[in-house]
Structures are given as C-alpha cells and as structure tokens.
Coordinates of C-alpha atoms in Angstrom, one line a residue:
M1 CA -0.2 0.0 0.5
K2 CA 1.0 3.4 -0.6
K3 CA 2.4 5.5 1.9
F4 CA 2.5 9.3 2.5
K5 CA 5.2 11.3 0.8
R6 CA 5.5 12.1 4.2
V7 CA 5.6 11.2 8.2
V8 CA 2.7 12.5 9.1
S9 CA 2.5 13.7 12.6
V10 CA -0.5 13.4 15.1
V11 CA -0.4 16.8 16.3
A12 CA -0.3 17.7 12.9
L13 CA -3.7 15.4 11.4
A14 CA -6.2 16.6 14.4
S15 CA -4.8 20.2 13.8
L16 CA -6.2 19.1 10.1
A17 CA -9.7 17.6 11.3
A18 CA -10.6 20.3 13.4
S19 CA -12.3 21.6 10.8
L20 CA -12.9 18.7 8.3
T21 CA -16.8 19.5 7.8
I22 CA -18.9 19.8 5.0
G23 CA -19.1 23.1 3.7
C24 CA -16.5 24.0 6.5
G25 CA -19.8 26.1 8.5
D26 CA -20.0 27.8 5.4
S27 CA -22.9 26.8 4.0
E28 CA -25.3 26.0 6.5
N29 CA -25.1 21.8 6.5
N30 CA -25.0 21.8 10.0
K31 CA -28.1 23.1 10.3
E32 CA -29.2 20.3 11.9
D33 CA -28.8 19.2 14.7
S34 CA -26.2 16.3 14.4
K35 CA -27.8 14.3 18.6
E36 CA -31.4 14.2 16.1
P37 CA -32.6 10.6 15.8
T38 CA -31.6 10.2 12.3
K39 CA -33.3 7.4 10.5
S40 CA -30.8 4.5 10.4
E41 CA -30.8 4.9 14.3
Q42 CA -34.6 5.0 13.7
G43 CA -34.8 1.1 12.0
E44 CA -34.3 1.8 8.9
E45 CA -32.1 -1.4 7.7
K46 CA -29.1 -0.7 5.9
K47 CA -27.9 -2.3 2.3
E48 CA -25.8 -5.2 3.1
K49 CA -22.6 -5.0 1.3
D50 CA -22.4 -7.8 -1.4
P51 CA -18.9 -9.7 -0.8
S52 CA -18.9 -10.5 -5.4
K53 CA -18.8 -6.1 -5.5
K54 CA -16.5 -4.5 -5.8
S55 CA -16.4 -2.0 -2.6
I56 CA -15.4 2.2 -2.9
K57 CA -15.2 3.9 0.2
M58 CA -16.8 7.4 0.6
Y59 CA -16.7 9.5 3.4
I60 CA -19.8 12.3 3.8
T61 CA -20.4 13.7 7.3
G62 CA -23.6 15.1 7.9
Y63 CA -24.8 11.6 5.0
E64 CA -27.2 10.9 7.7
S65 CA -29.4 14.4 8.1
D66 CA -32.6 14.3 6.6
T67 CA -31.9 17.1 4.3
F68 CA -28.0 15.8 2.8
K69 CA -28.9 12.0 3.1
P70 CA -31.1 12.0 -0.3
L71 CA -28.9 14.8 -2.1
Y72 CA -25.8 12.3 -2.0
D73 CA -28.0 9.5 -2.5
K74 CA -29.2 10.7 -6.0
G75 CA -25.8 10.5 -7.2
I76 CA -24.7 7.5 -4.4
E77 CA -27.7 5.2 -6.5
K78 CA -27.4 6.5 -9.9
F79 CA -24.1 5.3 -9.8
E80 CA -24.5 1.2 -8.7
E81 CA -27.5 1.5 -11.4
E82 CA -24.1 2.2 -13.4
N83 CA -21.6 0.3 -12.8
P84 CA -23.6 -3.1 -11.3
D85 CA -20.6 -4.8 -9.6
I86 CA -19.6 -1.4 -7.4
D87 CA -21.5 -0.6 -3.4
I88 CA -20.6 2.6 -3.2
D89 CA -20.0 1.8 1.0
V90 CA -20.8 5.6 3.1
I91 CA -18.6 6.2 5.5
P92 CA -21.1 9.3 7.6
A93 CA -19.5 11.4 9.9
G94 CA -21.8 13.7 12.2
W95 CA -21.0 17.2 12.8
D96 CA -19.5 16.5 16.4
E97 CA -17.4 13.9 15.6
A98 CA -15.9 14.0 11.8
T99 CA -12.6 14.9 13.2
S100 CA -12.3 12.6 15.7
K101 CA -13.3 9.8 13.1
L102 CA -11.9 10.5 9.6
L103 CA -8.0 11.0 12.3
S104 CA -8.6 7.5 13.1
L105 CA -9.3 6.6 9.9
I106 CA -5.8 8.2 8.6
Q107 CA -3.7 7.1 11.2
A108 CA -4.9 4.2 10.8
N109 CA -3.9 4.0 6.9
E110 CA -7.5 3.2 6.5
T111 CA -8.9 6.5 4.3
P112 CA -11.8 6.2 2.3
D113 CA -10.8 6.6 -1.1
V114 CA -12.9 9.7 -1.5
I115 CA -13.5 11.8 0.6
I116 CA -15.7 15.7 0.7
S117 CA -13.2 18.3 2.7
G118 CA -14.2 22.0 2.0
T119 CA -11.9 23.5 -0.2
R120 CA -9.4 25.5 1.2
E121 CA -8.3 22.7 3.0
L122 CA -6.4 21.1 -0.1
R123 CA -3.4 22.1 1.2
Q124 CA -3.1 20.7 4.2
L125 CA -4.4 17.6 3.3
S126 CA -2.2 17.5 -0.3
E127 CA 1.5 18.7 1.8
L128 CA 1.0 15.7 4.3
G129 CA 0.8 13.6 1.2
A130 CA -3.0 12.1 1.4
L131 CA -4.7 13.4 -1.3
E132 CA -4.4 12.4 -5.2
P133 CA -3.7 15.2 -7.6
L134 CA -6.3 14.7 -10.5
D135 CA -5.1 16.3 -13.9
E136 CA -4.2 13.1 -15.5
Y137 CA -7.9 12.2 -14.4
M138 CA -9.5 15.7 -16.9
T139 CA -10.2 15.3 -19.8
D140 CA -10.7 18.7 -21.6
E141 CA -13.9 18.0 -22.4
F142 CA -14.7 17.4 -18.0
K143 CA -13.3 20.9 -18.1
S144 CA -15.2 22.8 -20.8
K145 CA -17.8 21.6 -18.9
R146 CA -18.0 22.8 -15.5
V147 CA -17.5 26.9 -14.2
E148 CA -13.6 28.3 -15.2
N149 CA -12.8 29.8 -11.8
V150 CA -14.4 27.9 -9.9
L151 CA -12.7 25.2 -10.4
D152 CA -9.9 26.4 -10.1
T153 CA -10.3 27.3 -6.5
A154 CA -8.7 23.6 -5.7
K155 CA -6.0 24.2 -7.3
I156 CA -2.8 24.0 -5.2
D157 CA 0.5 25.5 -6.7
G158 CA -0.8 24.6 -10.5
K159 CA -2.1 20.9 -9.4
Q160 CA -5.6 19.8 -9.5
Y161 CA -6.5 18.3 -5.8
G162 CA -9.9 18.7 -5.3
I163 CA -13.3 19.2 -7.8
P164 CA -15.1 21.1 -6.2
L165 CA -19.5 20.3 -6.0
A166 CA -20.8 23.1 -3.1
F167 CA -20.4 27.1 -4.8
S168 CA -21.9 29.1 -1.8
S169 CA -22.9 33.2 -2.8
K170 CA -23.9 35.6 -0.1
A171 CA -25.8 38.5 0.4
L172 CA -26.8 40.7 3.4
Y173 CA -29.8 40.1 4.4
Y174 CA -32.0 42.6 6.5
R175 CA -35.3 43.6 7.8
T176 CA -37.5 45.9 5.8
D177 CA -39.8 47.9 9.0
L178 CA -36.3 48.2 10.6
V179 CA -34.1 49.2 7.4
P180 CA -36.2 50.9 4.9
E181 CA -33.4 52.1 2.5
P182 CA -30.4 48.9 2.7
P183 CA -26.4 50.3 3.4
K184 CA -24.0 50.1 0.4
T185 CA -21.3 51.4 2.3
W186 CA -19.1 49.9 5.8
D187 CA -20.1 54.0 7.0
E188 CA -24.3 53.9 5.8
L189 CA -23.5 49.7 7.4
E190 CA -22.7 51.6 10.1
A191 CA -24.3 54.4 10.3
T192 CA -27.9 52.4 9.3
A193 CA -27.1 50.3 12.6
K194 CA -26.9 52.9 14.8
K195 CA -29.7 54.4 13.9
V196 CA -31.6 51.0 13.8
V197 CA -30.4 50.3 17.7
E198 CA -32.0 54.6 18.6
E199 CA -35.0 54.2 17.3
N200 CA -35.4 49.7 18.6
P201 CA -32.9 49.8 21.9
D202 CA -33.4 45.8 22.2
V203 CA -32.5 45.7 18.7
K204 CA -29.4 45.0 17.7
G205 CA -28.2 46.5 14.1
F206 CA -25.5 44.2 12.4
A207 CA -24.3 40.9 13.6
I208 CA -21.4 39.0 12.1
G209 CA -20.6 35.3 14.0
T210 CA -17.4 34.8 16.0
D211 CA -16.7 31.0 16.2
I212 CA -15.3 29.2 13.3
D213 CA -18.0 28.9 11.3
A214 CA -18.3 32.6 10.5
V215 CA -14.2 33.2 9.2
P216 CA -15.7 33.5 5.5
D217 CA -17.8 36.5 6.2
L218 CA -15.2 37.6 8.7
L219 CA -13.3 37.8 5.6
N220 CA -16.1 39.6 3.2
F221 CA -14.6 42.2 5.9
F222 CA -11.0 41.6 5.1
Y223 CA -11.3 42.1 1.2
Q224 CA -13.9 44.8 1.4
N225 CA -10.6 46.6 2.7
E226 CA -8.1 45.4 -0.3
G227 CA -6.4 43.0 3.0
R228 CA -5.8 39.9 2.1
I229 CA -4.7 36.8 4.6
T230 CA -1.2 35.3 2.6
D231 CA 0.9 36.4 0.6
E232 CA 1.1 34.3 -3.5
E233 CA 2.9 31.4 -1.8
G234 CA 0.5 31.1 1.0
N235 CA 2.0 32.2 3.2
V236 CA 0.3 33.9 6.4
K237 CA 0.7 37.9 6.0
L238 CA -2.2 38.7 8.7
N239 CA -0.7 41.9 10.5
T240 CA -0.7 44.6 7.6
E241 CA -2.2 47.7 7.9
A242 CA -5.1 47.1 5.6
N243 CA -5.9 44.1 8.2
I244 CA -5.6 46.7 11.5
E245 CA -8.0 48.4 9.8
T246 CA -10.8 46.6 9.1
M247 CA -10.6 44.6 12.9
D248 CA -10.8 48.5 14.6
F249 CA -14.1 49.0 11.9
L250 CA -15.7 46.0 13.4
K251 CA -14.2 46.6 17.2
K252 CA -16.2 50.2 16.2
L253 CA -19.1 48.8 15.7
N254 CA -19.1 46.7 18.5
D255 CA -18.0 49.1 21.3
E256 CA -20.7 51.5 19.7
G257 CA -23.7 48.3 20.9
L258 CA -24.4 47.6 17.6
M259 CA -23.3 44.5 17.6
P260 CA -24.6 41.1 19.9
N261 CA -22.2 40.1 22.0
P262 CA -19.4 38.7 20.4
V263 CA -18.3 35.6 23.2
D264 CA -21.7 33.7 22.6
T265 CA -22.2 35.1 18.8
K266 CA -22.9 31.4 17.0
R267 CA -23.0 31.6 13.4
T268 CA -26.4 29.1 13.1
N269 CA -27.5 31.4 15.8
I270 CA -27.9 34.8 13.6
S271 CA -30.9 34.5 11.5
D272 CA -32.8 33.3 14.4
L273 CA -32.0 36.9 16.5
F274 CA -33.2 38.4 12.8
A275 CA -36.2 36.1 12.7
N276 CA -37.3 36.9 16.4
K277 CA -36.5 40.6 15.2
K278 CA -33.6 41.0 17.7
L279 CA -31.9 41.8 14.8
A280 CA -31.5 44.4 11.3
M281 CA -29.2 43.1 9.2
F282 CA -26.6 39.5 8.6
V283 CA -24.8 38.3 5.8
S284 CA -25.1 35.1 4.7
G285 CA -26.0 32.3 2.3
P286 CA -29.5 31.8 0.0
W287 CA -30.0 29.0 2.1
E288 CA -31.8 31.3 5.4
K289 CA -34.6 31.9 3.8
D290 CA -35.9 28.4 4.3
K291 CA -34.7 29.2 8.3
I292 CA -36.8 33.0 8.2
G293 CA -40.1 30.8 6.1
N294 CA -41.2 33.2 3.8
E295 CA -40.5 34.5 0.8
A296 CA -38.0 37.7 0.6
N297 CA -39.4 41.4 0.2
D298 CA -42.8 40.3 0.8
P299 CA -44.7 43.4 2.8
D300 CA -46.9 41.2 4.4
A301 CA -45.2 38.4 5.2
E302 CA -44.4 37.5 9.0
I303 CA -41.0 38.4 8.9
P304 CA -40.6 40.9 6.4
Y305 CA -37.1 41.4 4.7
N306 CA -34.9 41.5 2.0
V307 CA -31.9 41.2 0.0
T308 CA -28.7 43.6 -1.4
T309 CA -25.6 43.1 -2.1
L310 CA -22.6 44.0 0.8
P311 CA -21.7 46.8 1.7
K312 CA -18.4 48.2 -0.5
G313 CA -15.9 49.3 2.0
K314 CA -13.1 50.3 -0.1
V315 CA -13.7 48.0 -2.8
M316 CA -16.6 45.7 -3.6
A317 CA -16.0 41.6 -2.4
E318 CA -17.0 38.5 -1.1
T319 CA -15.0 35.5 0.5
L320 CA -15.8 32.4 -2.5
V321 CA -16.6 29.5 -0.7
T322 CA -16.4 26.2 -2.4
D323 CA -16.4 22.5 -1.3
S324 CA -14.4 19.6 -3.2
Y325 CA -14.2 15.6 -4.2
A326 CA -10.8 14.5 -2.8
I327 CA -9.1 11.3 -4.0
S328 CA -6.7 9.5 -1.4
A329 CA -3.6 9.1 -2.0
L330 CA -3.8 5.7 -0.7
S331 CA -7.1 4.7 -2.5
E332 CA -6.2 1.2 -4.4
D333 CA -8.6 2.2 -7.4
K334 CA -8.0 5.9 -8.0
E335 CA -10.2 4.1 -11.3
T336 CA -13.3 3.8 -10.1
A337 CA -12.9 6.5 -7.6
W338 CA -12.5 8.9 -10.2
K339 CA -15.6 7.6 -11.9
L340 CA -17.8 8.1 -8.8
I341 CA -17.3 11.9 -8.8
E342 CA -17.3 11.8 -12.3
T343 CA -21.2 10.5 -11.7
M344 CA -21.6 12.5 -9.1
G345 CA -21.2 15.6 -10.9
D346 CA -22.8 14.6 -13.5
F347 CA -25.8 17.8 -14.4
E348 CA -28.9 16.0 -12.8
V349 CA -27.5 15.1 -9.9
Q350 CA -25.3 18.1 -9.5
N351 CA -28.2 20.7 -10.2
N352 CA -30.2 18.6 -8.8
Y353 CA -28.1 19.4 -4.9
N354 CA -27.5 22.9 -5.8
E355 CA -30.6 23.5 -6.4
A356 CA -31.9 22.2 -3.2
M357 CA -29.2 24.4 -1.1
G358 CA -29.5 27.1 -2.9
F359 CA -25.9 26.9 -4.5
F360 CA -24.2 28.8 -7.6
P361 CA -23.4 26.8 -10.3
I362 CA -20.4 24.2 -11.2
L363 CA -21.5 23.3 -14.6
K364 CA -21.8 26.5 -17.3
E365 CA -25.2 24.5 -17.6
E366 CA -26.6 25.0 -15.2
E367 CA -26.6 28.3 -15.1
K368 CA -29.6 28.5 -17.6
E369 CA -31.5 27.5 -15.6
D370 CA -34.3 29.9 -14.3
R371 CA -34.2 30.1 -10.6
Y372 CA -30.2 31.9 -10.6
E373 CA -32.3 35.2 -12.8
S374 CA -35.3 35.0 -9.5
D375 CA -35.0 38.2 -8.0
F376 CA -34.4 37.2 -3.9
L377 CA -31.4 34.9 -6.4
K378 CA -29.9 38.5 -7.9
P379 CA -27.7 40.1 -4.9
F380 CA -25.8 36.7 -5.2
A381 CA -25.4 35.7 -8.3
E382 CA -24.2 39.9 -8.5
M383 CA -21.5 39.5 -5.5
I384 CA -19.9 36.5 -8.0
Q385 CA -17.6 38.5 -10.3
Y386 CA -16.3 40.3 -6.5
G387 CA -15.1 37.1 -5.3
V388 CA -12.2 36.2 -3.6
P389 CA -10.8 32.7 -3.4
E390 CA -10.1 31.9 0.2
P391 CA -6.9 31.3 0.7
H392 CA -5.3 27.8 1.0
M393 CA -2.9 27.9 3.7
P394 CA -1.5 24.6 5.2
I395 CA -2.3 25.4 8.6
S396 CA -6.0 26.0 7.9
A397 CA -7.7 25.0 11.4
D398 CA -4.8 26.7 13.7
F399 CA -5.7 29.9 11.2
Q400 CA -9.4 29.6 11.7
K401 CA -9.1 29.4 15.7
G402 CA -6.7 31.7 16.0
I403 CA -8.8 34.6 13.5
M404 CA -11.9 34.5 16.1
D405 CA -10.1 34.5 18.9
A406 CA -8.2 37.5 17.4
V407 CA -11.1 38.8 17.5
K408 CA -13.1 37.8 20.1
K409 CA -9.7 39.4 22.1
V410 CA -10.4 42.4 19.9
M411 CA -14.1 43.3 20.8
M412 CA -13.8 42.6 24.3
G413 CA -10.8 44.7 24.7
E414 CA -8.3 42.3 26.3
A415 CA -6.3 43.5 22.9
S416 CA -5.8 46.2 20.5
S417 CA -5.9 45.1 16.0
K418 CA -2.1 45.6 15.9
E419 CA -1.4 43.2 19.2
A420 CA -4.1 40.4 18.4
L421 CA -2.7 40.0 15.0
D422 CA 0.9 40.4 16.0
K423 CA 0.6 37.5 18.3
L424 CA -1.3 35.5 15.2
Q425 CA 1.7 35.9 12.8
E426 CA 4.3 34.9 15.3
D427 CA 1.9 31.5 16.5
L428 CA 1.5 30.2 12.3
S429 CA 4.6 31.4 11.8
K430 CA 6.2 29.0 14.0

C-alpha cells in the first residue's frame, strides 16, 4: 500500500481534522442537529454488502441528516445502477465526530477512496501526502463543462487536488420593517445600524458570528478593505495595515453597542435573532430563506425582509467558498473513485443538489437555470464577480481558530487589533 509522501504527525492530523466538515461552516450544512435520531437509528435497514462486488468507500459528513442523505443518494444510486458490480460504502460522520473519525481512518491507513472536504483544507491535505492529484483524470471535455474560476478554487500550486461540488455566495439580509433603505457602504452600514439601535433599544443593528463557522464572513470584510490573509505563495500575512483597519472597524461597531455579545454569537444562531426581530442585518447565503420561513420582499409576510449586495469597503468583495471531492492517495482503485466523482458531478445530480441548497453553478449548463434569474438570488449572483478565493493554507485549522480568538480579544478590549494580529502572525509562523 502506498505510504504518505512524508511522515504525518498526530499533531498535524489533529489540526487538520479540526475543520474538516462539509462546507466548513459556510453552507449552513450543520443547520440540522446531529443529535436528532437519524433514520438508521430509528430502525431503517442498512444496505447489505454483496461480497462479490467491488467496494468504494466514500466519506460524507452529515450524510445521515434528512437534508443531505437524499441529495447524495441520488448520485450514489445512479452510479450503482450504471455500475452493478460496484457498491458504494458510505462512511457517514456526524458533525461532532467528523474530526476524530477522519483522523482515526487516516492514522489507520484506512482513508476512504473519496473524501468530501472544504476546499480550503486541500493544501494541508496535499502537503501531508494524503491526496491524489487529479489533473491526469480530467479530460478536456470534463473541464469544458465546468465553470472555470470555480474549478480553479481547488488548485494547489497549479495542481488540481479537488473537484468542487458546492459553491456559495453571500448577500446582506435586512429587515424591511427596521431598515427601509439598505446600506451600500461600510459607513452606511454603521450609520444604519446605529439608527436602528437608537430607535429600537432592544434590537441590534448588525451581527457577525465569532465562532469558526463564521470565518468566511470575517474574510469578506478583510477583502473589502483590500486586505489579504496570505501572500501568493500561501504564507501567512495577517498583520498588515489593511487588516488592522478592518479589525478596528468591527471593534467600533461593537463598542457602539450595534452588535450582539461577541463572546457567544454563533453564526448558526444569527438568523434566529433576525427572525425574532432582535437583529436588523446580517450576512449569509440563500439557504437562510428556508430558516426564515417566508419569501423575501413580501411586506405582508410574518418576517418582512429583503436581500442586497454586500456593503462596499474600499472595494466590493466577498469570499468564494467551495467544497470539493478529493481522492485519497492511499486508494487502491483511483480510477473507480474518479468515475464516482464524475457521476456525482453529472448535471442531473449536481443541479438537484445546488437547487436544494441554494448554491451556485458548478457546471456551465446550470447557469441557464431559471432560478438564477429570480429577484431573490440576483444579489448573490451579482457578488460572485467580486469574489476572492479562500486562502489555501497549510495550517488552515490553526488559522480559523486563531483569527476568531483574535476577533473576540479585540472586541472585548483584551488586545488592540495590531497586538492581536501580531500575536497570531507570530503563532502561525512558528
């Protein structure tokens, strides 16, 4: 069996696995409580393995949730119908166990053939020697069917280590009964939030999560201020003047009492504050519409709201977030693993997944779908042109935890923006 290209330490693997969940907190994939009984726990029979068939293992976090299981099953069933001699052995992981389970599989040299990962984790996985480069598997026809800049988000140093399966965009949600005219700039965001709080003392003007799930939302602000997290080689470059200014701006919003308590503001709870009229504005993806429970721009709705493009800092910008399929370097049947990825990326399967989740096109053919012309999705679609890919970092998990800890310290007055970013830069450079 092929060994990793370098010795993988337990510490490195633990750091890696700390953030390996589908969507990596951005697509709201963890909106279903992993503690709720799944169908399998309620007695649904699991598919019996046929020993005469070849088996391909596929690692899917959140697979047993009622939201994701039917979406993935659509592709898996299609593959098994087209390849009756092959069984797909899904290795499900709950959100709370994704870390330890994948870590255990890697340490035991039992890494699944196909892994679903946040694209930002690919550099770390590839540098550990855990992933197979996919360039030789991609034909010109395969590449021609895909949205090029989305496909490119899964490249590391010019090599394709992942095939994107999910691509999300963001917009500003605002309650129309609190915000008649949405802000278009940072200055207007602050002024609008201040006016809301002045007129409604029990309502906060704007919120951003301070848990790891909210890292992409924080990066939006860095990018809008022309900041970056890494240099072109992927080296951490945090303590720049632009990034310090961004942290100062967020601290100002908090100091003025415009935001919820930064210590315990979880990204997954923000839309609940919004729905309960405790919050006027927040940033998120199209999936929030289902949580809110009614259509946007309906003045007679129980929760009156609308969406608009993200406020402009020095520039318009948002974080391009994708999740990707990858093939383990330890897979003994990489050709079949690739064949499975191709089937999961078939138009019927991919389009069904994106429509259900409110994601944006992976395939060029999807761009013709009528839903992308809806008034609701237009602001999300408009933001894509200003997208900046998530940074590929060999220490992605450490960065995610570190940057949100730094934000909390700054907002709570425990460190200045420069002190917090200097310290994180030092820690990540060790």
